């Protein structure tokens, strides 16, 4: 399963490949997306038609730095480029940077830009644009979600027009890897003000128009810097909040592509010979976030009792119709570092009750359980947990809160709420900010504090050795399984369905849509 | 079967109906609204159909034009118009005559005109339809017609919408519509009932004039015997769907041959009659028309009923050409004319009889001094409100109406003061002001010496006990959710007069006073007839043993036979209990019948006031004279033609300069009437007239009812 | 009539001022900080305080209200918090699309509803009337959100005749636009047609029993004239009021229908704004909907006044 | 309405004679057909809702994952949903929620609207202006907007939805009871009560209110329909009872996920909702026929 990633111009070798979060998932994904025999195209697909992709929510902003949801990530991927990019098999590859190098103690990274790349407005991409982009991301006022991942940047220098150097405050081996992230897309430094309304990038598609609540229209960038990669005439993201309606639209041929289809629909969609369904293991996880700072879940026994009360295998069946796998931490079962020695519990209400009694909560635990509106799978997760946990004495009262209000009202505040996170580019970004006591996500989620865990995560950051790294992340998983900061239920299999007319398309394990080189036949 | 009246006038009858029956299917079987009615109208004659509510008189009128709904089942033995048989196929033939050869005028001009269409267009419709006129021709003809029915500015009226016209104007317009196609027969269904008496007189004059000019035949439906007598040659008395008597009007009214006709005439109060005379009401109520009795339908109410009345009574021709459904008809017709018998004068005829009525406060139970009421139209934000009464709708200064304008009045203990005037004159407002149901804007009111003008609710309570009120509408004056017992008992409890068993006993006593059996206490208002309801209202008013009762049109909604009983009751109560009444009515006959003194109101003020006999005889205020002239009174038919008629209609509203009657006065002198407030002259002590005319001129007017009362 | 118009306009203005205060007040008491919303998840308290200062969120409420309301008057509805763009064009776009939906629906409701109502009254008691009554009972009772699901299942999924959802601009071609309108409009109108026709029927029945209709028949006018010239204009008056009420119901339906059919209109935008606590967007949306609704009522009132000679023409003449 | 004879236009005293009284008695005995049918429907649903805890075949929230998304069968008459919950049991339990939201909201609007309307009509003047102008403002917001706004301020729940919908209909109830009371104030028995010096409370509650009820009840039955529709629309939008509640609006919303595979999840509550609303409408029309004085007058001979 393990594989090495060749990085042009990158002198280091070894563990970096494993840093990427998904590890072996690539193989899984590839297996799932083996080209199916092409059936006769049911509909004449006229050339010049845009690819119509059905998505569920609005893009709340067009500013890539502020992107927070999957729809925006798709858009970022189509309209912009980062310094590096991640291939389907999780290799970090050159994008705007044609090569890069780090100094020996991994504290200074230099990226060499591809020459002649033009923004959609015709201006050439320069090193100053890169510096400006990262300045924005680091500026708290911008509100970029992954900002904390880049806080180790001490200084940025545009060495010349095509060279930019990052000096870090600490050694960091995965710096080029995190350049693939969704929000760190290079934007023109002189067009910042209009990013939200008339965005300009370098990607294979240009922004044409956006009607909130209806559609985002992109058109082909004929001058894309890799000839032959921008093949589609355009892309439309059709915003259709109703899942049923999205699927109906796909079956009726009104859209070509449904992103993030529900697990329960897989069978039916597969039965349709005009459609192709991809199901691919990802490192995205859903879970019940428990607030470790306030009662009742500040008591580890109560958290453990919940884990005993709600068996994860049951949850995967109830919620995902089997399209996923139980997990304990953001490290997915598909990853080689996943610790299979940690048992996956079955529902045991009696044991949970005993534990609650020990915690002095023999009369049961009463707590609100917030679920997001418009995220049906996660809503189902909440309902299932509440229902199954009831046998053990957990009385959850479900409150549906629009997902858009999570950050202001729910995250880090509610005692228990259902949430989920997309795959991060590396193991470090998937764990450190979440479980380290200083981690930015930690304080936004569960307020977990453990010196043991801090030590392990700090150590892992400085480690380049594969075996040692595997051991460290194994320790991490066992600590988390013991302390159970929250109920991480499963890694989700990501499902996409599209018309068979789409050629050369492969689902990307990072759940964005990669359309370079893809065409409509 | 004799030939119906009218045929003896020669020639074939224009309309000949025989054995007309109309039935409705109800849940309890067939309701026979009209039962075997036969009548005929000769060309140029006027047939009156008279009867009380439920008699089926309007149904007859509607049948002629096939205007009854599909739920009504109609049959007849013979039904011809101008010799044409209309029975087969019934509907189509009669429909074809509508508006063309038979025209109809409805009771309420306010609802018979379509509010959404200009009056002129509505009049033109039959012209275009039946006469094939063009729009322009029709429009021209409409103006002629309007002018013919006495409308002063035909062009303006033609362009107006119905709501912009007064009731009298609307009725004229409807008559013009009916006249348009020169019909042979005009059916008028209570055409003046909704109108004031002076307007009624105008309309009746107009009908008389048109009839002569156009050789019209008329079928005139009314409950008002006086009107029928004025208009019609022949009359047809309907009771419970059956024609009980028909014949020449003069004969029927002079010597009624059917007990019902006789009862009706005996029930009529007359303006000429003396106080203390008694009416002879008809007892009982209308039979259930779904199961009519086998014998004479009137038997159970008939004072002449005896064994032979158990048989069905068929129409029978009398020697004088009349047809009557009574086997005793000849005997009854020969009896004394149905005038009112004089009641035995009670020992004490009431204090009113003693001493000259005056304005002194001494002994006055009710003292009203210069009381005025100004209504603001619209709410607090009236400036931002639309005012549906018309005019420029955006009002920053809320429009005001001076409903009562400086009225002074005295009512002494045991005295009956009649307050008469046409609708809108402010008489009801005055009644309510006295009881403080409405706050007076100015002036002073005292009840039994207590000034109630500014009194607080608490201070008012003892006074409320003394002064009570009986309202017009028996259907709305009793709370439908309470039993009669509760209704009568409530004032007893409220004023702490009686409780528990005592109250129970008192309720029975009160019901007895108004001649209702004790078991009525358990009933609900909807189980009572109109007359019974009004008795309950009176009992309720009497509960607190008041000294004074305001009777606000207390008998206006009742049929004449029922009204007679109530008037008798009121007279008895006055005599027995010594209660004083303020008798508010538009009907001079009722006022004259009961009142000791009369006040005549016009546009918010009293124009004449005095003892009844003096007000009803010269000298008159010109308005009083006009009112008296207008009242149709049975037996005074000939009086009508020579009497004064008022122009136009009463206009309410703002402040008045000069004489308030000036614009309509038939005896107007000149500009002085418009500018100067008329002086009050006092031809006799306690008789006051507000008029510019010299007293001599007023005295010179001949009495309206002739030298002597017609039946006295 | 002009006075009436002025008076009604003043009332409408008053209502809008009060409504704007209300909407503003509600957003003031809503939990959550605007600055926090803008800055996102990782804002520090200092940043929030600083932004609140620059946004003037610490000013007294009337200052904030005046700033907001005066901006509104000149067409500046502020910035959407979540979309980072000026609200005015967003709302106007959405409004236009909602208006198409509402206008089309309302047209159908008015024409078909009135016609069926008259038909029911004229055929009262007969088969047509009974059939209509049964239909009315049924369609009034089907909630829009259930009805649209049924329609989608039937016409989009099973039969495949119509697109399940979405919106195609006119620029995509009239027929495409129309095909996207059919199901939403169909969902919206059925219940309202039932409602309007039922009330029109009873209004018409009442008019048919009035004296002036008898009088018109007595004039010998043919039944057709009686019906259309005499009865209908008077029956339309109450129908106008009914239609005005139904505009409110229509708005409710539009919100649901826009959400289910993924129709990018104002209703969905407001739901989005409420769900996402996008206060400026919500304020603007609610106020505009209220304004439109008030205007619709105003139009109904004016129409009523215009159609009613009692109001159109004053009294007097004779 | 039809069937009974149109009375010949005569004076009002014509009614209330022997015929009128007999008719009144008759009317009480024979109920309109709509009322009987509608009453049966609503009664049956109310009964089901009350008895649901005992007669529902399953618990409304019990999972049965192996049997999820199964169509109607002998075991699950209306099939099962995505968690294997029995749709029939959920619909039965949900009936109580819809009914309590509809009737609760109407009760709230009555509790506030009727006293306000009566007071406005009785006291007139400043009190009336204050009440009615406030009502004007409230009524000029489309109902759904008011609901969304109220629910935007706080987290949704059954009670809040009920309250929101109740508040939405307060203006309608106020206007109605005011106009009814204004009409009654003109009635002479109220004048009579005032003439004998009865107090405001007595007149409001003993004279006005008992007579104001019929039109208010008729309107209330209509309001219950609208309240259920609006409440279920709000809960369909997620602003009502929260899962795992089996509120019908919420059930339909959740069922949309599975429309293609398991349409019965939506059909159960959807059809139940339609039947309930038809039933209430029928009751309303029946009540109108019995109580509406205008129809009564037309019917009386």
JSON list of C-alpha atoms in Angstrom, two decimals, chain C residues 221-303:
[
{"chain": "C", "resi": 221, "resn": "UNK", "atom": "CA", "xyz": [-83.27, 41.39, -19.08]},
{"chain": "C", "resi": 222, "resn": "UNK", "atom": "CA", "xyz": [-81.87, 38.10, -20.33]},
{"chain": "C", "resi": 223, "resn": "UNK", "atom": "CA", "xyz": [-80.19, 35.97, -17.69]},
{"chain": "C", "resi": 224, "resn": "UNK", "atom": "CA", "xyz": [-76.80, 36.53, -19.30]},
{"chain": "C", "resi": 225, "resn": "UNK", "atom": "CA", "xyz": [-77.08, 40.28, -18.85]},
{"chain": "C", "resi": 226, "resn": "UNK", "atom": "CA", "xyz": [-78.34, 39.87, -15.32]},
{"chain": "C", "resi": 227, "resn": "UNK", "atom": "CA", "xyz": [-75.38, 37.69, -14.52]},
{"chain": "C", "resi": 228, "resn": "UNK", "atom": "CA", "xyz": [-72.55, 39.58, -16.14]},
{"chain": "C", "resi": 229, "resn": "UNK", "atom": "CA", "xyz": [-73.72, 43.15, -15.94]},
{"chain": "C", "resi": 230, "resn": "UNK", "atom": "CA", "xyz": [-75.68, 43.22, -12.73]},
{"chain": "C", "resi": 231, "resn": "UNK", "atom": "CA", "xyz": [-74.43, 40.44, -10.50]},
{"chain": "C", "resi": 232, "resn": "UNK", "atom": "CA", "xyz": [-70.76, 40.09, -11.37]},
{"chain": "C", "resi": 233, "resn": "UNK", "atom": "CA", "xyz": [-69.51, 43.63, -10.75]},
{"chain": "C", "resi": 234, "resn": "UNK", "atom": "CA", "xyz": [-71.00, 43.52, -7.29]},
{"chain": "C", "resi": 235, "resn": "UNK", "atom": "CA", "xyz": [-69.68, 40.05, -6.56]},
{"chain": "C", "resi": 236, "resn": "UNK", "atom": "CA", "xyz": [-66.22, 41.17, -7.63]},
{"chain": "C", "resi": 237, "resn": "UNK", "atom": "CA", "xyz": [-65.98, 43.66, -4.79]},
{"chain": "C", "resi": 238, "resn": "UNK", "atom": "CA", "xyz": [-65.69, 41.05, -2.05]},
{"chain": "C", "resi": 239, "resn": "UNK", "atom": "CA", "xyz": [-63.55, 38.98, -4.41]},
{"chain": "C", "resi": 240, "resn": "UNK", "atom": "CA", "xyz": [-61.01, 41.80, -4.50]},
{"chain": "C", "resi": 241, "resn": "UNK", "atom": "CA", "xyz": [-60.70, 41.61, -0.74]},
{"chain": "C", "resi": 242, "resn": "UNK", "atom": "CA", "xyz": [-60.34, 37.85, -0.91]},
{"chain": "C", "resi": 243, "resn": "UNK", "atom": "CA", "xyz": [-57.62, 38.16, -3.52]},
{"chain": "C", "resi": 244, "resn": "UNK", "atom": "CA", "xyz": [-55.75, 40.62, -1.35]},
{"chain": "C", "resi": 245, "resn": "UNK", "atom": "CA", "xyz": [-55.84, 38.18, 1.55]},
{"chain": "C", "resi": 246, "resn": "UNK", "atom": "CA", "xyz": [-54.65, 35.47, -0.76]},
{"chain": "C", "resi": 247, "resn": "UNK", "atom": "CA", "xyz": [-51.60, 37.48, -1.68]},
{"chain": "C", "resi": 248, "resn": "UNK", "atom": "CA", "xyz": [-50.45, 36.86, 1.88]},
{"chain": "C", "resi": 249, "resn": "UNK", "atom": "CA", "xyz": [-51.11, 33.15, 1.55]},
{"chain": "C", "resi": 250, "resn": "UNK", "atom": "CA", "xyz": [-49.36, 33.19, -1.80]},
{"chain": "C", "resi": 251, "resn": "UNK", "atom": "CA", "xyz": [-46.27, 34.67, -0.16]},
{"chain": "C", "resi": 252, "resn": "UNK", "atom": "CA", "xyz": [-46.21, 31.80, 2.29]},
{"chain": "C", "resi": 253, "resn": "UNK", "atom": "CA", "xyz": [-46.54, 29.34, -0.55]},
{"chain": "C", "resi": 254, "resn": "UNK", "atom": "CA", "xyz": [-43.80, 31.04, -2.49]},
{"chain": "C", "resi": 255, "resn": "UNK", "atom": "CA", "xyz": [-41.32, 30.63, 0.34]},
{"chain": "C", "resi": 256, "resn": "UNK", "atom": "CA", "xyz": [-41.99, 26.91, 0.53]},
{"chain": "C", "resi": 257, "resn": "UNK", "atom": "CA", "xyz": [-42.12, 26.41, -3.21]},
{"chain": "C", "resi": 258, "resn": "UNK", "atom": "CA", "xyz": [-38.91, 28.32, -3.80]},
{"chain": "C", "resi": 259, "resn": "UNK", "atom": "CA", "xyz": [-37.13, 26.22, -1.23]},
{"chain": "C", "resi": 260, "resn": "UNK", "atom": "CA", "xyz": [-38.37, 22.91, -2.58]},
{"chain": "C", "resi": 261, "resn": "UNK", "atom": "CA", "xyz": [-38.03, 23.75, -6.26]},
{"chain": "C", "resi": 262, "resn": "UNK", "atom": "CA", "xyz": [-34.68, 25.39, -5.77]},
{"chain": "C", "resi": 263, "resn": "UNK", "atom": "CA", "xyz": [-36.12, 28.50, -7.29]},
{"chain": "C", "resi": 264, "resn": "UNK", "atom": "CA", "xyz": [-33.73, 31.38, -6.65]},
{"chain": "C", "resi": 265, "resn": "UNK", "atom": "CA", "xyz": [-36.26, 33.89, -5.46]},
{"chain": "C", "resi": 266, "resn": "UNK", "atom": "CA", "xyz": [-36.68, 36.28, -2.61]},
{"chain": "C", "resi": 267, "resn": "UNK", "atom": "CA", "xyz": [-38.43, 33.79, -0.34]},
{"chain": "C", "resi": 268, "resn": "UNK", "atom": "CA", "xyz": [-35.56, 31.39, -0.45]},
{"chain": "C", "resi": 269, "resn": "UNK", "atom": "CA", "xyz": [-33.13, 34.23, 0.04]},
{"chain": "C", "resi": 270, "resn": "UNK", "atom": "CA", "xyz": [-34.91, 35.30, 3.20]},
{"chain": "C", "resi": 271, "resn": "UNK", "atom": "CA", "xyz": [-34.95, 31.76, 4.54]},
{"chain": "C", "resi": 272, "resn": "UNK", "atom": "CA", "xyz": [-31.26, 31.60, 3.73]},
{"chain": "C", "resi": 273, "resn": "UNK", "atom": "CA", "xyz": [-30.64, 34.89, 5.50]},
{"chain": "C", "resi": 274, "resn": "UNK", "atom": "CA", "xyz": [-32.53, 33.76, 8.58]},
{"chain": "C", "resi": 275, "resn": "UNK", "atom": "CA", "xyz": [-30.80, 30.40, 8.68]},
{"chain": "C", "resi": 276, "resn": "UNK", "atom": "CA", "xyz": [-27.43, 32.02, 8.31]},
{"chain": "C", "resi": 277, "resn": "UNK", "atom": "CA", "xyz": [-28.08, 34.98, 10.50]},
{"chain": "C", "resi": 278, "resn": "UNK", "atom": "CA", "xyz": [-27.34, 37.33, 7.66]},
{"chain": "C", "resi": 279, "resn": "UNK", "atom": "CA", "xyz": [-29.03, 40.20, 9.41]},
{"chain": "C", "resi": 280, "resn": "UNK", "atom": "CA", "xyz": [-28.77, 42.98, 6.82]},
{"chain": "C", "resi": 281, "resn": "UNK", "atom": "CA", "xyz": [-30.02, 40.62, 4.14]},
{"chain": "C", "resi": 282, "resn": "UNK", "atom": "CA", "xyz": [-32.84, 39.48, 6.36]},
{"chain": "C", "resi": 283, "resn": "UNK", "atom": "CA", "xyz": [-33.84, 43.00, 7.31]},
{"chain": "C", "resi": 284, "resn": "UNK", "atom": "CA", "xyz": [-33.90, 44.11, 3.72]},
{"chain": "C", "resi": 285, "resn": "UNK", "atom": "CA", "xyz": [-35.74, 41.03, 2.55]},
{"chain": "C", "resi": 286, "resn": "UNK", "atom": "CA", "xyz": [-38.42, 41.13, 5.20]},
{"chain": "C", "resi": 287, "resn": "UNK", "atom": "CA", "xyz": [-38.95, 44.82, 4.80]},
{"chain": "C", "resi": 288, "resn": "UNK", "atom": "CA", "xyz": [-39.26, 44.54, 1.05]},
{"chain": "C", "resi": 289, "resn": "UNK", "atom": "CA", "xyz": [-41.70, 41.68, 1.28]},
{"chain": "C", "resi": 290, "resn": "UNK", "atom": "CA", "xyz": [-43.72, 43.65, 3.80]},
{"chain": "C", "resi": 291, "resn": "UNK", "atom": "CA", "xyz": [-43.65, 46.67, 1.56]},
{"chain": "C", "resi": 292, "resn": "UNK", "atom": "CA", "xyz": [-44.87, 44.63, -1.37]},
{"chain": "C", "resi": 293, "resn": "UNK", "atom": "CA", "xyz": [-47.56, 43.01, 0.67]},
{"chain": "C", "resi": 294, "resn": "UNK", "atom": "CA", "xyz": [-48.69, 46.36, 1.99]},
{"chain": "C", "resi": 295, "resn": "UNK", "atom": "CA", "xyz": [-48.67, 47.72, -1.54]},
{"chain": "C", "resi": 296, "resn": "UNK", "atom": "CA", "xyz": [-50.71, 44.75, -2.70]},
{"chain": "C", "resi": 297, "resn": "UNK", "atom": "CA", "xyz": [-53.23, 45.54, -0.03]},
{"chain": "C", "resi": 298, "resn": "UNK", "atom": "CA", "xyz": [-53.14, 49.14, -1.05]},
{"chain": "C", "resi": 299, "resn": "UNK", "atom": "CA", "xyz": [-53.78, 48.22, -4.65]},
{"chain": "C", "resi": 300, "resn": "UNK", "atom": "CA", "xyz": [-56.64, 46.02, -3.52]},
{"chain": "C", "resi": 301, "resn": "UNK", "atom": "CA", "xyz": [-58.07, 48.88, -1.49]},
{"chain": "C", "resi": 302, "resn": "UNK", "atom": "CA", "xyz": [-57.74, 51.28, -4.38]},
{"chain": "C", "resi": 303, "resn": "UNK", "atom": "CA", "xyz": [-59.23, 48.78, -6.76]}
]
